[in-house]
PDB file of C-alpha atoms in Angstrom:
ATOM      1  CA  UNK A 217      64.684   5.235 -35.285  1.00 33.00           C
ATOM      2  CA  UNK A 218      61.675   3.725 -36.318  1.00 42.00           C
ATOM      3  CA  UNK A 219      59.440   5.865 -39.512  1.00 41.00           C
ATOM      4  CA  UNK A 220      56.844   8.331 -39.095  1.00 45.00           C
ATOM      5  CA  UNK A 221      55.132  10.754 -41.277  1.00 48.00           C
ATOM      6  CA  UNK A 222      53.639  12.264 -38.313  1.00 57.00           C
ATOM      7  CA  UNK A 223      51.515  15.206 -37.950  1.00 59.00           C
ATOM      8  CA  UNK A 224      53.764  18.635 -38.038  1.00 57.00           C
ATOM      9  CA  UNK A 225      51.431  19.706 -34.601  1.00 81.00           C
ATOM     10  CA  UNK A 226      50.547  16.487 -32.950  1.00 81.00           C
ATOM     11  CA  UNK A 227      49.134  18.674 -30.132  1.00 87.00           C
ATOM     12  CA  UNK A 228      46.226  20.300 -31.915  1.00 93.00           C
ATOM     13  CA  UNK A 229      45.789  17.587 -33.569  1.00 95.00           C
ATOM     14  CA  UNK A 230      45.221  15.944 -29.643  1.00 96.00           C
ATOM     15  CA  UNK A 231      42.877  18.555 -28.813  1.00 96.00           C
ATOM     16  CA  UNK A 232      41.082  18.415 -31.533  1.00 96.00           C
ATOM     17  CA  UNK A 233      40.147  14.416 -30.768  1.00 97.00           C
ATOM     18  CA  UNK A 234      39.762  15.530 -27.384  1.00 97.00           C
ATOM     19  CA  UNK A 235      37.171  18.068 -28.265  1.00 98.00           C
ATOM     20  CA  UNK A 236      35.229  15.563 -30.773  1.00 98.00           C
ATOM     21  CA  UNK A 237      35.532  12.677 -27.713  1.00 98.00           C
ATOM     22  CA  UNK A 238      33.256  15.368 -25.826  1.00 98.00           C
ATOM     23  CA  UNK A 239      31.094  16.393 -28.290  1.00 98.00           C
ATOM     24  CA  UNK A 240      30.474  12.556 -29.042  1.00 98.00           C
ATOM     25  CA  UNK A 241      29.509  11.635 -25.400  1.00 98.00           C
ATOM     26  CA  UNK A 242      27.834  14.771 -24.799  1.00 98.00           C
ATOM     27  CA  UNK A 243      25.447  13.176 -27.629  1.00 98.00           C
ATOM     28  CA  UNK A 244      25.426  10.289 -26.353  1.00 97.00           C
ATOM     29  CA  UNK A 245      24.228  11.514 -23.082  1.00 98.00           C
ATOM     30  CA  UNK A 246      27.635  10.367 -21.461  1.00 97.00           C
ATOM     31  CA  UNK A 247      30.476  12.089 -19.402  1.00 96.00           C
ATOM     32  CA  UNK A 248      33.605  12.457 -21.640  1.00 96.00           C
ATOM     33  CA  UNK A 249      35.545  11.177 -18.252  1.00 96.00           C
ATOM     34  CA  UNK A 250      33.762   7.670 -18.733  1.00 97.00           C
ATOM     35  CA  UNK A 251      35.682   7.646 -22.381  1.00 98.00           C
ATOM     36  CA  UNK A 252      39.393   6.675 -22.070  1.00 98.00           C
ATOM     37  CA  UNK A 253      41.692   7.884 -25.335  1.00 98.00           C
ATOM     38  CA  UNK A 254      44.476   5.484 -25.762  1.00 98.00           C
ATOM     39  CA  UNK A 255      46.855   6.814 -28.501  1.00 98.00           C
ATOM     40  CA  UNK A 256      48.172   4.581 -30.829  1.00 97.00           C
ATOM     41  CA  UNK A 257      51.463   5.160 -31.015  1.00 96.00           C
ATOM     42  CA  UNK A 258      52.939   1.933 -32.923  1.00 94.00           C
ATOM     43  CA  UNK A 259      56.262   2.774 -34.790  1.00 92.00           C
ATOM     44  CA  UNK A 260      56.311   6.086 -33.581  1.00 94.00           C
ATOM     45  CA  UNK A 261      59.431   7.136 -31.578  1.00 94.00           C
ATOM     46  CA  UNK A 262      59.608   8.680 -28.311  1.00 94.00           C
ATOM     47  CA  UNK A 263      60.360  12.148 -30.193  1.00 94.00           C
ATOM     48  CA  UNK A 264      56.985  12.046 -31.585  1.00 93.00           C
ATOM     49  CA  UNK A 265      55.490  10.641 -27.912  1.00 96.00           C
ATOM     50  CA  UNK A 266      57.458  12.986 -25.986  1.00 96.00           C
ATOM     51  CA  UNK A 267      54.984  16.510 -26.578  1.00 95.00           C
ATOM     52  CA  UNK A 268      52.040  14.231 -26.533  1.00 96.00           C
ATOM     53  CA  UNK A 269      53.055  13.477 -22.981  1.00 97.00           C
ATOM     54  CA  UNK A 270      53.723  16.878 -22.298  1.00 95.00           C
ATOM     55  CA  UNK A 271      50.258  18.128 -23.426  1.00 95.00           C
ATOM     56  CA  UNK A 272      48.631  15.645 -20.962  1.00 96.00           C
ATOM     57  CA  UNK A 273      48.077  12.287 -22.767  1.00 98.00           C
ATOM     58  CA  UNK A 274      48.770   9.666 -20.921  1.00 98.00           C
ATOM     59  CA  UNK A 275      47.315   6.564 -22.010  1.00 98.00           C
ATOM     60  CA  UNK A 276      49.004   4.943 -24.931  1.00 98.00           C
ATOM     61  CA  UNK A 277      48.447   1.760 -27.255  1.00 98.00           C
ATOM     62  CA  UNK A 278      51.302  -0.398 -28.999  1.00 98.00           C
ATOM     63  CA  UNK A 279      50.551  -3.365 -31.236  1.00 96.00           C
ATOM     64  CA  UNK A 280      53.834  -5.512 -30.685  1.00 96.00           C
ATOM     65  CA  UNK A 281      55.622  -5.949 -27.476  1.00 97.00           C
ATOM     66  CA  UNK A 282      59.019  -5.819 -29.266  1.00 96.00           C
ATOM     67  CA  UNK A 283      58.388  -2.510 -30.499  1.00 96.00           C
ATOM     68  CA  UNK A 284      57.175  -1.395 -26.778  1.00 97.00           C
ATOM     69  CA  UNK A 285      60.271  -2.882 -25.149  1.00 97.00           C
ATOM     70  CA  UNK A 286      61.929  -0.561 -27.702  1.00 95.00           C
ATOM     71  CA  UNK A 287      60.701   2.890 -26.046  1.00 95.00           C
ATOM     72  CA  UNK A 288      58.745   2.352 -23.291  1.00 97.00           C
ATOM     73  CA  UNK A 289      61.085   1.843 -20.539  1.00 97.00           C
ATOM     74  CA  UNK A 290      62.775   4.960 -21.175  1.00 97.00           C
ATOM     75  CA  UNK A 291      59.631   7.076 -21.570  1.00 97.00           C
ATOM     76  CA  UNK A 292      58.359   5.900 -17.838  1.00 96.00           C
ATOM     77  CA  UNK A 293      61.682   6.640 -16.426  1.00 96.00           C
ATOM     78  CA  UNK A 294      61.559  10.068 -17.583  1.00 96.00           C
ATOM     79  CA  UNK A 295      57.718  10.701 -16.738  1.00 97.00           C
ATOM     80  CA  UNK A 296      55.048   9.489 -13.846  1.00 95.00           C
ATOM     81  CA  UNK A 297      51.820   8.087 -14.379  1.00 96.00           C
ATOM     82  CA  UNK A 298      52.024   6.534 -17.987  1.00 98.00           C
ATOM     83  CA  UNK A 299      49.604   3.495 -18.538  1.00 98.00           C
ATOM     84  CA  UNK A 300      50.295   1.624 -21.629  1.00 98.00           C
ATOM     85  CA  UNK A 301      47.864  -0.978 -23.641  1.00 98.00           C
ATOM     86  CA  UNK A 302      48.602  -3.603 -25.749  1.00 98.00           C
ATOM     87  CA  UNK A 303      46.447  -3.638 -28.622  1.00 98.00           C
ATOM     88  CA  UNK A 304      47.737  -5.971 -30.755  1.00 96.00           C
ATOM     89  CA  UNK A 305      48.449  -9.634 -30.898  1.00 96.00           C
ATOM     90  CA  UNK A 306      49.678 -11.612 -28.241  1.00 97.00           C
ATOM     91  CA  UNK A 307      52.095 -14.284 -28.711  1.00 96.00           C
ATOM     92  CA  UNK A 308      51.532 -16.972 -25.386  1.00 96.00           C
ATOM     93  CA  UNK A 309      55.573 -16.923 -25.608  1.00 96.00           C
ATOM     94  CA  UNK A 310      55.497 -12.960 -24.922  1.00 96.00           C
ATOM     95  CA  UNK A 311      53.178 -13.066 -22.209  1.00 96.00           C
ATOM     96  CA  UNK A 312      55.885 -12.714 -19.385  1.00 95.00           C
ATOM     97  CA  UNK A 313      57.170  -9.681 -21.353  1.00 96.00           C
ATOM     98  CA  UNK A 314      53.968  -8.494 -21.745  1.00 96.00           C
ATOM     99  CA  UNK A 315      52.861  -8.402 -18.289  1.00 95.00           C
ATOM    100  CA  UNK A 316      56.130  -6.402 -17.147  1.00 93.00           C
ATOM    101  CA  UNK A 317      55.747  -3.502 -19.765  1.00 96.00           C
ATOM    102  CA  UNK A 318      51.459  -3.618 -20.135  1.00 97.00           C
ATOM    103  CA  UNK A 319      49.099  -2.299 -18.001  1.00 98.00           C
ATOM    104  CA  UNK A 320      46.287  -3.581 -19.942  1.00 98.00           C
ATOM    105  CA  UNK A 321      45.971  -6.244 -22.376  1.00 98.00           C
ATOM    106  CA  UNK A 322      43.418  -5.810 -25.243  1.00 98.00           C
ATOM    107  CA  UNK A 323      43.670  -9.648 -27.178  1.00 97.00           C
ATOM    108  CA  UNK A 324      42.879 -12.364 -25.025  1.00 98.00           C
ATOM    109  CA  UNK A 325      41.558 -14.781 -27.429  1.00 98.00           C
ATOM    110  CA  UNK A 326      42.706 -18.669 -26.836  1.00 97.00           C
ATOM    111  CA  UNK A 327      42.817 -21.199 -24.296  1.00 97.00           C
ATOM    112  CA  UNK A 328      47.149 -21.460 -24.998  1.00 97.00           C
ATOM    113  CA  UNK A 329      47.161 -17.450 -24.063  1.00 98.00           C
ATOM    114  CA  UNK A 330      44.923 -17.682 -21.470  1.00 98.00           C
ATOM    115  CA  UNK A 331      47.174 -20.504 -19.684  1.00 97.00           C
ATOM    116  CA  UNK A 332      50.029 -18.381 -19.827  1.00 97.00           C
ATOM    117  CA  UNK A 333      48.550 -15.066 -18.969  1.00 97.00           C
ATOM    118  CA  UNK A 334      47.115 -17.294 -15.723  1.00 97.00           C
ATOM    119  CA  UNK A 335      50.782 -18.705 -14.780  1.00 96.00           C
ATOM    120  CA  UNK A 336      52.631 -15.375 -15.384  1.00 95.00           C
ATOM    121  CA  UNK A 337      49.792 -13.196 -13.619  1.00 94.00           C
ATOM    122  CA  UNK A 338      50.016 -15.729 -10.435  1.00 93.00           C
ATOM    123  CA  UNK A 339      54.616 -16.043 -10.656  1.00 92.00           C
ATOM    124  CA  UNK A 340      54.700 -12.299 -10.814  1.00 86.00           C
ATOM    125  CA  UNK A 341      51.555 -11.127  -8.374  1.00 89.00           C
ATOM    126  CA  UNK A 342      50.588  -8.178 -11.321  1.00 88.00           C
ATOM    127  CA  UNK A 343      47.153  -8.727 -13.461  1.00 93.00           C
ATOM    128  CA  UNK A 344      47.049  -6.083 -16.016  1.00 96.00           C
ATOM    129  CA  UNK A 345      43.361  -5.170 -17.355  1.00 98.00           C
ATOM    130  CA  UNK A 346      42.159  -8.195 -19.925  1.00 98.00           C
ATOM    131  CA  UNK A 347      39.806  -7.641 -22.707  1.00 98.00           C
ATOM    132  CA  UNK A 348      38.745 -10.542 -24.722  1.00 98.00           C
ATOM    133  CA  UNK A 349      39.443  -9.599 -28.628  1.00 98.00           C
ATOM    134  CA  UNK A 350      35.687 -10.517 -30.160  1.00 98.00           C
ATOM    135  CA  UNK A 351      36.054 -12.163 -33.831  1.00 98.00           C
ATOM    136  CA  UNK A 352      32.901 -10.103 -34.795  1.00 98.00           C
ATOM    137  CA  UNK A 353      33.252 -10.060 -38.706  1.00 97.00           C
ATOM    138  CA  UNK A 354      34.460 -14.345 -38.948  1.00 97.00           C
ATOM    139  CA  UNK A 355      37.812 -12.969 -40.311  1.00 97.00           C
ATOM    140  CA  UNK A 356      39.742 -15.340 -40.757  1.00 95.00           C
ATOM    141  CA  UNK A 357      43.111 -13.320 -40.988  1.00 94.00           C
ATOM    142  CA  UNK A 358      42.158 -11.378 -38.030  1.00 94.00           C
ATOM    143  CA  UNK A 359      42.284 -12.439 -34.388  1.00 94.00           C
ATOM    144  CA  UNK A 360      39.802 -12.950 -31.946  1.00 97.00           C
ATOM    145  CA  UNK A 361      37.142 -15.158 -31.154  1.00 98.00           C
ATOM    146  CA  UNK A 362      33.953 -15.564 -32.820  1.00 98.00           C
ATOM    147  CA  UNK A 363      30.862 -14.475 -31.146  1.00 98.00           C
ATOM    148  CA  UNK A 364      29.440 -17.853 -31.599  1.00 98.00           C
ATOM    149  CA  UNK A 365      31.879 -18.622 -28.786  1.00 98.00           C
ATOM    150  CA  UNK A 366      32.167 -15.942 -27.306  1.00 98.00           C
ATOM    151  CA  UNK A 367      30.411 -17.006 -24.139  1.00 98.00           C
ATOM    152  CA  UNK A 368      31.677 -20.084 -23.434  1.00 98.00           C
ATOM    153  CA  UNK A 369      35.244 -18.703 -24.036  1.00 98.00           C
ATOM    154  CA  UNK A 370      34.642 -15.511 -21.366  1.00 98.00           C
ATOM    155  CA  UNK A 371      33.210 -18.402 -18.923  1.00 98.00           C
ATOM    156  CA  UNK A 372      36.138 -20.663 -19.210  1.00 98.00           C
ATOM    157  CA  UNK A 373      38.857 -17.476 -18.340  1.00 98.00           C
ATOM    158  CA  UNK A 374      36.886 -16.982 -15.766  1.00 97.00           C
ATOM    159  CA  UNK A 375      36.628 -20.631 -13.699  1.00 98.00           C
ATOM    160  CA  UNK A 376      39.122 -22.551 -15.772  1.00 97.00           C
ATOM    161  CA  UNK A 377      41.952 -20.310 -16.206  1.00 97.00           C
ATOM    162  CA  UNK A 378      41.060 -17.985 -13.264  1.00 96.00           C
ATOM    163  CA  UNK A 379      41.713 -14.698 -15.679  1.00 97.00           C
ATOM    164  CA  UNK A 380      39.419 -11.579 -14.513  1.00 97.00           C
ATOM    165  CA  UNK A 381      38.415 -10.300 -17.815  1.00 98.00           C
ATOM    166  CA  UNK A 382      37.163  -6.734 -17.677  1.00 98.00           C
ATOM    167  CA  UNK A 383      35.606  -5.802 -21.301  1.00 98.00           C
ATOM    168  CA  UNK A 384      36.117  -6.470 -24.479  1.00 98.00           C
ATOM    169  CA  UNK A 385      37.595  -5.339 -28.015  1.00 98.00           C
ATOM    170  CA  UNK A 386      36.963  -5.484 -31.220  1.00 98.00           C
ATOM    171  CA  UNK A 387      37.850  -4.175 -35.023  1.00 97.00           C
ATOM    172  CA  UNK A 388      35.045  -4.478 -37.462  1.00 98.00           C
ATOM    173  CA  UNK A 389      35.620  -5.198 -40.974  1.00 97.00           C
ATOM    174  CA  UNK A 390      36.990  -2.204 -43.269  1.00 96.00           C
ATOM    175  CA  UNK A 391      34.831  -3.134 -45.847  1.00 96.00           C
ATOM    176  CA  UNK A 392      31.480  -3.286 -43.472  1.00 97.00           C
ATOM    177  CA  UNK A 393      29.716  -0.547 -41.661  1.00 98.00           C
ATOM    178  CA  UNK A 394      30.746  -0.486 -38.023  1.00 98.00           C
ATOM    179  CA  UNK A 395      27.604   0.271 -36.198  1.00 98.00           C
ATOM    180  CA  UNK A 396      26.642  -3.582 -36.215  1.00 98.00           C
ATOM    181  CA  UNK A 397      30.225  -4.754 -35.036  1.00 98.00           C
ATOM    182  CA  UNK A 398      29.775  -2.230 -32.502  1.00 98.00           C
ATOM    183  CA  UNK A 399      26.354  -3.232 -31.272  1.00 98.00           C
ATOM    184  CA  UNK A 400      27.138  -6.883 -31.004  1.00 98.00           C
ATOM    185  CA  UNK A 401      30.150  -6.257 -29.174  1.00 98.00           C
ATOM    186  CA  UNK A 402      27.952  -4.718 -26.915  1.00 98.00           C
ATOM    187  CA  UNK A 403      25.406  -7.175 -26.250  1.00 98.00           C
ATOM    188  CA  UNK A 404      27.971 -10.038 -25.529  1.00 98.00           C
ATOM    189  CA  UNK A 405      29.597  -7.608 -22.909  1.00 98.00           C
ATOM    190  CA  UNK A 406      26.137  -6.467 -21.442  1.00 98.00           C
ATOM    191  CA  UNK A 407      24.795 -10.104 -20.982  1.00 98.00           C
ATOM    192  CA  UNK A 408      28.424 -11.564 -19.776  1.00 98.00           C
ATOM    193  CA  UNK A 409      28.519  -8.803 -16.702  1.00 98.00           C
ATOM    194  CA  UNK A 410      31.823  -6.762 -18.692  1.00 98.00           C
ATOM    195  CA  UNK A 411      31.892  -2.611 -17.835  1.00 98.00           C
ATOM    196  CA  UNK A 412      34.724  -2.052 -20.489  1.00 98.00           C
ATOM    197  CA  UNK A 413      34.565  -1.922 -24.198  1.00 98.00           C
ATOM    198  CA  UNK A 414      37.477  -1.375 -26.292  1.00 98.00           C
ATOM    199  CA  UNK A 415      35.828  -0.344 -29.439  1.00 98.00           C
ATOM    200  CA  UNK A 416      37.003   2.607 -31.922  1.00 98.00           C
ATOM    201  CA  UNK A 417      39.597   3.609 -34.300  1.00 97.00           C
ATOM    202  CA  UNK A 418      40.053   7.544 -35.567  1.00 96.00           C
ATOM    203  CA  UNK A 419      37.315   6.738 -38.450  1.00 96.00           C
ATOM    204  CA  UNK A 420      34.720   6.024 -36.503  1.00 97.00           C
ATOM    205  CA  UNK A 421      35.195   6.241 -32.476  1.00 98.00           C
ATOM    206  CA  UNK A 422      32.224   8.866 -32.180  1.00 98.00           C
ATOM    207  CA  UNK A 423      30.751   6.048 -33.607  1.00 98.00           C
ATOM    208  CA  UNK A 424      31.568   3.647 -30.661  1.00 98.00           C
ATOM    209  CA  UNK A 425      31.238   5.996 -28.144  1.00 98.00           C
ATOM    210  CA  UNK A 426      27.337   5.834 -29.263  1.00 98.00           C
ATOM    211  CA  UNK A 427      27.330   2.422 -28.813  1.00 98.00           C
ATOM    212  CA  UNK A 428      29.107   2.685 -25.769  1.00 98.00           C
ATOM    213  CA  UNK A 429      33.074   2.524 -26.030  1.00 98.00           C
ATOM    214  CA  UNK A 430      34.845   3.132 -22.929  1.00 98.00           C
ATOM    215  CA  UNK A 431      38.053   2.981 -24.482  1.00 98.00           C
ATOM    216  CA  UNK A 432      38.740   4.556 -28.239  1.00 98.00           C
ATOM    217  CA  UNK A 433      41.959   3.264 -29.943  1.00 98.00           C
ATOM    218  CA  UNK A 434      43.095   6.651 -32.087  1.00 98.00           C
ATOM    219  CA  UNK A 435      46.262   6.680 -33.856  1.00 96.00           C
ATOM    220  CA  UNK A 436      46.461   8.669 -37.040  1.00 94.00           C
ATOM    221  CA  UNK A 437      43.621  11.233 -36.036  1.00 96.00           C
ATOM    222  CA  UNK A 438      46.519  12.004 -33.771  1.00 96.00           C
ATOM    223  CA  UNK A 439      50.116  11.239 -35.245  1.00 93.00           C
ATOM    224  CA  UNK A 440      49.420  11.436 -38.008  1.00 89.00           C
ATOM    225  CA  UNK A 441      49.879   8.959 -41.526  1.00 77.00           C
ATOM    226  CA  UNK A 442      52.708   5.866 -40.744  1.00 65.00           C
ATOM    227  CA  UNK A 443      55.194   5.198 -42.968  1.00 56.00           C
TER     228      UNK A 443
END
């Protein structure tokens, strides 16, 4: 059983993110359906998943592929139409795993991933949806690449390692306002040709959906505190 502290009605708690996803993009002059809410349901059980499901969710985001090979298999035997993310760290030795259980990756960010991701997407015939993880605070315990790079590094998935990269992600500071992570984020995807933008936590994805986040990673706004 993995811990949770979750959210005695995970439900309204749902629609209430819902509701605040709409009111954000009707702000923002945007259609809620061009906002995707992935719920972040690392170490949460299926328990907890199960009446998300059942309200209509069906997007979800895990941070390790251990944990996902855990409940995930299970949960999609028992219900249709489930797309799961991985929004966490990718280790190149997971990436076979990762392609069988992920329908979208959200941490391409080195050359050694990028070679594996390229052999297992070409052995197995399945690409799921790759963002490139942007590096935009220099932190150097986080992942990602630094914008400084961030170029060169979307060019080289693209005609050395053959990847198709769709958007990308990124997790500003905790200690910095967001708004600038988010714009810069932005601006590489704009000038690069990238239509997704994985950008947006539950303390600030209104936030990103101003800046224009197509995807908004919310996990406690939802479930609730982890243990």
């Amino acid at each position: 059983m993995l811990p949770t502290t979750g959210n005695a009605d995970p439900n309204t708690a749902l629609a209430t993110v819902r509701r605040e996803i709409a009111a954000a993009c009707r702000d923002a002059g945007r259609h809620p359906d061009d906002v995707t809410l992935v719920a972040v349901s690392k170490t949460f059980d299926a328990e907890a998943i199960e009446p998300l499901i059942s309200a209509g969710q069906q997007v979800f985001g895990e941070n390790r592929v251990q944990e996902a090979q855990v409940k995930w298999p299970a949960l999609r035997e028992r219900h249709s139409g489930l797309t799961l993310h991985l929004i966490g760290p990718l280790q190149s030795n997971k990436a076979k795993e990762a392609l069988s259980l992920f329908d979208a990756i959200h941490s391409v960010d080195r050359p050694s991933l990028c070679v594996e991701l390229a052999k297992q997407t070409q052995r197995h015939g399945r690409a799921p949806v790759m963002f490139v993880q942007i590096n935009t605070g220099a932190e150097p315990q986080k992942a990602g690449v630094l914008p400084e790079h961030a170029d060169s590094f979307i060019a080289d998935c693209r005609v050395r390692y053959g990847l198709e990269i769709a958007g990308l992600m990124c997790i500003p500071p905790v200690d910095e306002a967001p708004a600038p992570h988010f714009a810069l984020t932005a601006k590489i995807a704009a000038r690069n040709e990238l239509k997704l933008l994985s950008m947006g936590m539950s303390a600030d994805f209104a936030l990103a959906i101003r800046f224009g986040a197509t995807h908004v990673r919310v996990g406690s706004a939802i479930f609730g505190h982890r243990a």
